[in-house]
């Protein structure tokens, strides 16, 4: 009996990643898209028409990373203009920073001034979050679980998911916010002692994503409360989540991709 | 043979070319339809794959697809329910409880009433339901009077990072007398969005999001359906690649669930070992297509991510590593009395219960019921292999764990075989095709064995060849009732491991 455990333990070895910021995802990973302009109008219109979520506008050419589901169609149709880099650092405090344009810098802007004062002071050393899935498809949910797993071990920084909103400092919402879940989400959010964080994880959460036009959603909750962090992804990669929270808490700094790479 | 005589009024369709012109679908009187269906469902080999209503100018058209596992065929027939009709139809659920999900949906969405239906409650509170008077807040939970009993409500939000759903227990002390599961919180209107768009890329992406943990399975089902409608055949190489992706998904989730079961009994060694192994598998998928869940990989007509020799080589290496280490985890779990004590004889779903509720997939196989469309209705690369489903008969939590342990190994073998076949005859794989015209006024269906079980999609086109209706059946739809039955007489503290052992999809059910 002990021998079987010892065998598992021996093969398992050491799994945790000591330096999370040192990890580089494979080239194939679709992170921050880089736009090389100018995109000819006709092409831009074709791309906008094909985009499954209406994340692209033709004039001027923009790509809304808060809507994009990273299907890669636009990059396949116009590889000379759009490339998805493996830059997973996508989270930001303001929605506008997710609207990407030609000639944007090679990173997603993160504006420190938008971070509420209390966040660094109160949560800088420990942050407990309550997750609420409101129509999420269970992929971002699984990735949030994975960020706490034996590889990423995010809780080493004092950041954890807790079972009750009463124990939490904020809510992470996934999913497009269905009408049937709207009430429960709001009750949960209001059960978190103030000041409380609101974090949206995944394209669905940020904009409704694929489901934005669905009459089965009720996103009015988001008009009433301030969002502290937007984390794009379909699903959100654990490193995107970790980087986003650490940057929000002031532990990581957003640097240009050329330096980070 | 028996369906030949029982369902002789029904149209027989070979699942490989699952397309029929709408006008060829037999239209029966409800009584004929009802008699045929009730009779054929007495056969263990028959079950309903899909049964849904399509509203039209003259009223409702109700279409039913029966799968015959012995014959490997699908049978279709329909009946009409006129506009403004007040007729109350005899309920099939009263005879065959497995039909409850379909009849509840039809009642909820279109207001058709079924007489003597034992459990005619709202299914998911769809946004376009017929009955707007009732909302989630007044769901008619079953209650039992009695001084010794108390009720426990869990959800919709659960303690872990999982999807929402409401569980209402009636307990006698610590023991569960009855569990009622109320779902619908995840309803996003997927079927409506499917028919409202003509952009087939959008349809493909929507299908990948039906249940994110089954992105490949639902994505492949859609791709097959789209190809059926356009009459396309894809190269065998592509079929093999899709099958590899599907088996990788099965391996990854089965390992994750093994780990999660260990978590729920506080067995950390099993948990962390499985977490690390799952990471290897999903990172293999990521190296292939840039997404750990395989989103973006499966598209109709072709793919943007063809496999390469170097990818295959790495995949096989990784899987060998997983096989070796997972075998150690398996040996350890089977050798740990304290682990087995929690899993054995817990949460039993008997074979006859599984049959009666129409259980599918690994839940059915863990109860000794052989339901696996890879064996009975194979498509693509599965056609040319003989797949013997793994069966366990006890139907307890341990059986559902055992199925996972063994299926991981079986799927690793399959990936090896597929890669061998891929090497033998490589063909050029095209890029995705979103534009070839679809057959007008037709019905098409496709099915795949995802890791949870049988996934069925049915699509109907209008005169212009655009989608007029799209119906999705996730295996969870049937299996949720299995969980409710399995926990009866268990201690309420064993509910988490029972639930985890089923690991059903909320969004796949709610759509
Ligand atoms: S990758 Fe994003 S922006 Fe490009 S087509 Fe897909 S969803 Fe639209």
XYZ file of C-alpha atoms in Angstrom, chain B residues 57-500:
444
model
C -47.850 28.438 -39.631
C -50.243 25.508 -39.241
C -49.167 24.654 -35.747
C -46.583 22.481 -34.174
C -44.732 19.695 -35.929
C -43.335 17.162 -33.490
C -40.484 15.046 -34.713
C -39.017 12.039 -32.990
C -35.776 10.163 -33.681
C -35.302 6.679 -32.243
C -31.918 5.010 -32.168
C -31.808 1.296 -32.662
C -28.525 -0.028 -31.316
C -28.861 -3.517 -32.784
C -29.588 -2.345 -36.259
C -27.287 0.666 -36.067
C -30.003 2.788 -37.568
C -32.095 5.791 -36.706
C -35.857 5.863 -37.237
C -37.864 9.013 -37.741
C -41.562 9.796 -37.536
C -43.651 12.790 -36.614
C -47.099 14.035 -35.775
C -48.861 17.352 -35.907
C -50.419 19.454 -33.237
C -52.630 22.064 -34.819
C -52.556 25.737 -33.970
C -54.890 26.611 -31.136
C -55.603 22.956 -30.540
C -56.571 22.182 -26.975
C -56.115 18.429 -27.251
C -54.494 16.719 -24.275
C -52.216 13.955 -25.470
C -51.569 10.756 -23.566
C -48.113 10.950 -22.070
C -45.392 8.513 -23.121
C -43.571 9.362 -19.899
C -46.297 7.584 -17.974
C -45.120 4.360 -19.619
C -41.460 5.170 -20.250
C -40.059 7.659 -17.724
C -37.046 8.358 -19.964
C -39.315 10.537 -22.068
C -39.879 13.046 -19.285
C -37.235 15.511 -20.445
C -38.685 15.711 -23.934
C -42.306 16.049 -22.895
C -41.446 18.590 -20.224
C -39.630 20.669 -22.793
C -42.528 20.504 -25.248
C -45.006 21.487 -22.551
C -42.805 24.284 -21.299
C -41.993 25.756 -24.684
C -45.262 25.250 -26.553
C -47.949 24.670 -23.975
C -48.899 21.185 -25.195
C -50.323 19.176 -22.303
C -49.704 15.510 -21.736
C -52.225 13.609 -19.663
C -50.989 11.469 -16.778
C -47.462 12.725 -17.051
C -45.981 11.876 -13.673
C -43.459 14.693 -13.510
C -44.564 17.485 -15.784
C -42.490 20.254 -14.319
C -40.657 23.055 -16.118
C -37.366 21.855 -17.526
C -35.228 24.957 -17.809
C -37.360 28.123 -17.791
C -36.404 28.997 -21.331
C -36.651 32.662 -22.290
C -39.188 31.868 -25.032
C -41.348 29.461 -23.041
C -45.108 29.391 -23.412
C -45.885 29.753 -19.730
C -44.681 33.128 -18.534
C -46.807 33.110 -15.418
C -44.368 30.882 -13.641
C -40.790 31.773 -12.896
C -37.856 30.047 -11.315
C -38.808 31.492 -7.959
C -41.988 29.466 -7.728
C -40.705 26.107 -8.952
C -43.044 23.435 -7.590
C -40.625 21.433 -5.481
C -41.852 18.071 -4.318
C -42.505 17.996 -0.601
C -43.244 15.270 1.903
C -45.035 15.911 5.162
C -43.541 14.370 8.268
C -42.080 15.474 11.545
C -38.904 13.472 11.094
C -38.109 15.048 7.737
C -36.342 18.252 6.897
C -35.338 19.959 3.676
C -31.916 21.152 2.626
C -31.431 23.531 -0.259
C -28.124 23.773 -2.075
C -27.523 26.249 -4.845
C -27.954 27.716 -7.344
C -24.448 28.886 -6.430
C -22.281 26.060 -5.128
C -19.251 26.097 -2.887
C -16.726 25.222 -5.576
C -16.023 26.876 -8.900
C -18.745 25.119 -10.824
C -21.863 25.998 -12.721
C -25.133 26.861 -10.996
C -28.063 24.534 -10.366
C -30.427 24.022 -7.482
C -30.539 20.839 -5.397
C -33.364 20.364 -2.931
C -32.967 17.460 -0.551
C -35.564 15.913 1.669
C -33.683 14.197 4.460
C -34.476 11.903 7.306
C -31.719 12.809 9.709
C -28.537 12.538 7.676
C -30.116 10.282 5.110
C -31.384 11.540 1.756
C -34.964 10.458 1.127
C -35.431 12.408 -2.067
C -33.454 14.811 -4.215
C -34.967 17.150 -6.725
C -32.730 18.962 -9.179
C -33.907 22.215 -10.645
C -31.976 23.588 -13.569
C -32.262 26.438 -16.023
C -29.895 29.007 -14.546
C -27.478 28.510 -17.417
C -30.031 28.996 -20.183
C -28.424 31.148 -22.884
C -30.729 30.499 -25.832
C -28.154 28.559 -27.865
C -30.682 26.853 -30.147
C -32.284 30.149 -31.020
C -28.934 31.800 -31.769
C -28.055 28.833 -33.990
C -31.050 29.313 -36.251
C -30.874 33.088 -36.219
C -27.463 33.277 -37.821
C -26.422 32.321 -41.307
C -22.758 32.601 -40.428
C -21.634 28.993 -40.155
C -18.450 29.959 -38.395
C -20.633 31.495 -35.719
C -22.675 28.306 -35.574
C -19.520 26.241 -35.165
C -18.242 28.494 -32.384
C -21.635 28.418 -30.660
C -21.558 24.630 -30.684
C -18.094 24.652 -29.136
C -19.604 26.645 -26.290
C -22.624 24.406 -25.615
C -20.470 22.757 -22.957
C -16.917 24.032 -22.848
C -15.631 20.757 -21.412
C -17.001 18.977 -24.497
C -15.989 21.567 -27.079
C -14.516 18.950 -29.400
C -17.463 16.570 -29.081
C -20.133 19.185 -29.760
C -17.940 20.868 -32.375
C -17.488 17.592 -34.234
C -21.187 16.814 -34.098
C -21.953 20.171 -35.683
C -19.260 19.703 -38.327
C -20.700 16.308 -39.258
C -24.173 17.737 -39.475
C -23.012 20.620 -41.659
C -21.180 18.213 -43.951
C -24.257 16.002 -44.155
C -26.354 18.980 -45.202
C -23.897 20.009 -47.884
C -23.326 16.418 -49.014
C -19.590 16.764 -48.490
C -17.234 13.940 -47.714
C -14.047 14.807 -45.912
C -10.716 13.004 -46.281
C -10.047 10.135 -43.925
C -7.073 12.036 -42.542
C -9.400 14.695 -41.206
C -11.734 12.085 -39.724
C -8.790 10.556 -37.919
C -7.649 13.919 -36.595
C -11.118 14.627 -35.222
C -11.213 11.237 -33.526
C -7.807 11.899 -31.967
C -9.052 15.239 -30.639
C -12.165 13.595 -29.225
C -10.181 10.884 -27.466
C -7.769 13.484 -26.057
C -10.767 15.320 -24.631
C -12.022 12.101 -23.057
C -8.616 11.334 -21.558
C -8.220 14.828 -20.141
C -11.631 15.041 -18.512
C -11.637 11.495 -17.184
C -8.302 12.184 -15.501
C -9.605 15.500 -14.158
C -12.666 13.754 -12.733
C -10.556 11.056 -11.143
C -8.619 13.835 -9.445
C -11.801 15.635 -8.436
C -13.189 12.474 -6.848
C -9.968 12.206 -4.849
C -10.369 15.867 -3.823
C -13.862 15.235 -2.537
C -12.720 12.459 -0.230
C -9.659 14.419 0.849
C -7.159 12.146 -0.864
C -4.558 14.661 -1.886
C -2.005 12.405 -3.508
C -4.534 11.192 -6.066
C -5.751 14.738 -6.584
C -2.413 16.361 -7.316
C -1.167 13.462 -9.444
C -4.271 13.719 -11.638
C -4.061 17.505 -11.858
C -0.542 17.225 -13.201
C -1.497 14.498 -15.678
C -4.472 16.427 -16.983
C -2.172 19.397 -17.541
C 0.046 17.252 -19.773
C -2.930 16.184 -21.880
C -4.549 19.582 -22.305
C -1.204 21.200 -23.012
C -0.802 18.652 -25.799
C -4.089 19.862 -27.253
C -2.875 23.429 -26.787
C 0.361 22.723 -28.641
C -1.763 21.382 -31.478
C -4.426 24.081 -31.827
C -3.564 26.861 -29.384
C -6.413 26.133 -26.982
C -6.370 23.778 -24.009
C -9.992 22.760 -24.627
C -9.632 22.295 -28.380
C -11.757 25.323 -29.192
C -11.079 26.401 -32.759
C -9.854 22.985 -33.839
C -12.988 21.457 -35.342
C -14.584 23.193 -38.293
C -16.880 21.917 -41.041
C -15.194 20.790 -44.238
C -11.598 21.175 -43.085
C -9.363 22.599 -40.411
C -6.852 25.335 -39.775
C -4.810 22.994 -37.614
C -3.725 19.884 -39.496
C -1.677 17.444 -37.485
C 2.008 17.123 -38.265
C 4.507 14.371 -37.707
C 6.310 16.273 -34.996
C 3.044 17.005 -33.189
C 2.135 13.334 -33.346
C 5.474 12.296 -32.028
C 5.147 14.624 -29.055
C 1.587 13.565 -28.478
C 2.501 9.896 -28.324
C 5.418 10.617 -26.014
C 3.193 12.604 -23.686
C 0.506 9.953 -23.721
C 3.010 7.224 -22.887
C 4.085 9.289 -19.911
C 0.444 9.725 -18.917
C -0.216 6.018 -19.348
C 2.664 5.040 -17.119
C 1.842 7.495 -14.380
C -1.909 7.020 -14.547
C -1.391 3.282 -14.214
C 0.437 4.005 -10.962
C -2.384 6.232 -9.766
C -4.891 3.521 -10.681
C -2.941 0.848 -8.857
C -2.697 3.085 -5.831
C -6.408 3.934 -5.758
C -7.409 0.289 -6.109
C -5.034 -0.576 -3.309
C -6.231 2.052 -0.826
C -8.888 0.707 1.482
C -9.820 4.158 2.758
C -10.455 5.337 -0.800
C -12.500 2.298 -1.758
C -14.533 2.510 1.434
C -15.926 5.854 0.336
C -16.653 4.867 -3.260
C -17.937 1.320 -3.081
C -21.678 0.759 -2.699
C -22.228 4.482 -2.692
C -24.679 6.203 -5.027
C -25.948 3.140 -6.817
C -27.858 3.514 -10.073
C -29.100 0.078 -11.031
C -29.194 -1.164 -14.583
C -32.980 -1.180 -14.693
C -33.105 2.368 -13.327
C -30.553 3.452 -15.920
C -32.665 1.900 -18.631
C -35.882 3.446 -17.389
C -34.507 6.967 -17.202
C -32.764 6.620 -20.564
C -29.241 7.001 -19.200
C -26.533 7.280 -21.828
C -22.776 7.284 -22.055
C -20.390 6.385 -19.280
C -23.094 6.641 -16.614
C -25.099 3.952 -18.432
C -22.004 1.803 -18.978
C -21.145 2.003 -15.282
C -24.556 0.494 -14.574
C -24.068 -2.318 -17.059
C -26.085 -0.721 -19.846
C -24.223 -0.754 -23.131
C -24.786 2.646 -24.671
C -21.957 3.918 -26.821
C -22.498 5.378 -30.264
C -18.858 4.682 -31.131
C -19.943 1.041 -31.200
C -23.559 1.246 -32.338
C -23.699 4.269 -34.633
C -20.070 4.901 -35.554
C -19.076 7.769 -37.806
C -15.792 8.944 -39.258
C -12.689 7.129 -38.096
C -14.701 4.934 -35.712
C -16.355 3.124 -38.623
C -13.272 1.139 -39.479
C -12.412 0.008 -35.995
C -14.165 -2.376 -33.698
C -14.836 -0.600 -30.462
C -15.769 -2.693 -27.463
C -17.283 -0.425 -24.808
C -16.027 -0.951 -21.274
C -18.816 -2.121 -19.016
C -19.048 -2.234 -15.241
C -22.184 -3.517 -13.625
C -22.449 -2.243 -10.065
C -23.556 1.299 -10.879
C -21.960 2.847 -7.796
C -19.491 5.708 -7.505
C -16.666 3.207 -7.724
C -18.030 1.833 -11.018
C -18.110 5.286 -12.497
C -14.534 5.799 -11.327
C -13.506 2.458 -12.757
C -15.018 3.263 -16.133
C -12.894 6.390 -16.186
C -9.726 4.596 -15.137
C -10.172 2.031 -17.892
C -11.407 4.363 -20.587
C -8.341 6.563 -20.195
C -6.169 3.568 -21.088
C -8.474 2.485 -23.888
C -8.472 5.975 -25.384
C -4.679 6.182 -25.217
C -4.589 2.931 -27.206
C -7.037 4.378 -29.700
C -4.957 7.508 -30.194
C -1.963 5.270 -30.934
C -3.983 3.324 -33.483
C -5.324 6.482 -35.070
C -1.862 7.996 -35.344
C -0.698 4.778 -37.037
C -3.504 5.032 -39.550
C -2.815 8.728 -40.032
C 0.781 7.890 -40.958
C -0.282 5.244 -43.458
C -2.276 7.313 -45.839
C -2.007 11.021 -45.486
C -4.239 13.164 -47.581
C -4.312 16.897 -48.000
C -6.847 18.459 -45.626
C -8.699 21.515 -46.862
C -9.362 24.700 -44.936
C -12.767 25.058 -43.311
C -15.746 25.505 -45.579
C -18.556 27.766 -44.452
C -20.244 28.393 -47.766
C -21.128 25.245 -49.748
C -24.871 25.241 -50.224
C -26.983 23.160 -47.896
C -29.772 20.884 -49.062
C -33.030 22.834 -48.799
C -36.058 21.580 -46.853
C -34.150 18.765 -45.217
C -33.565 17.334 -41.810
C -30.090 16.172 -40.853
C -28.718 14.724 -37.670
C -25.349 13.703 -36.326
C -24.217 11.922 -33.207
C -20.908 11.508 -31.401
C -19.828 9.790 -28.228
C -18.392 12.597 -26.140
C -16.730 11.739 -22.850
C -20.092 12.059 -21.063
C -21.973 10.111 -23.675
C -24.138 10.428 -26.677
C -24.406 13.892 -28.199
C -27.100 14.347 -30.827
C -27.666 17.405 -32.984
C -30.590 17.750 -35.363
C -30.807 20.531 -37.919
C -33.616 21.469 -40.295
C -33.283 23.720 -43.308
C -35.842 25.939 -45.039
C -36.430 26.243 -48.802
C -33.322 28.388 -49.128
C -31.112 25.893 -47.339
C -30.775 28.030 -44.221
C -31.134 26.633 -40.738
C -34.759 26.810 -39.668
C -34.425 24.768 -36.494
C -31.561 23.352 -34.492
C -31.922 20.864 -31.680
C -29.147 19.898 -29.305
C -29.115 16.907 -26.966
C -26.345 16.745 -24.430
C -26.045 13.453 -22.524
C -26.595 15.380 -19.292
C -30.201 15.917 -20.261
C -30.986 12.280 -19.483
C -28.426 11.582 -16.824
C -29.400 14.259 -14.287
C -32.322 12.111 -13.204
C -29.834 9.300 -12.633
C -28.026 11.399 -10.055
C -31.295 12.173 -8.273
C -32.066 8.460 -8.002
C -28.553 7.389 -7.089
C -28.331 9.508 -3.943
C -31.480 8.136 -2.337
C -30.749 6.517 1.005
C -27.191 7.867 0.960
C -25.884 10.153 3.659
C -26.134 13.763 2.551
C -22.403 14.126 3.115
C -21.854 11.627 0.301
C -23.709 13.825 -2.146
C -20.553 15.624 -3.392
C -18.844 12.392 -4.427
C -22.018 11.075 -6.044
C -22.393 14.332 -7.945
C -18.760 14.361 -8.996
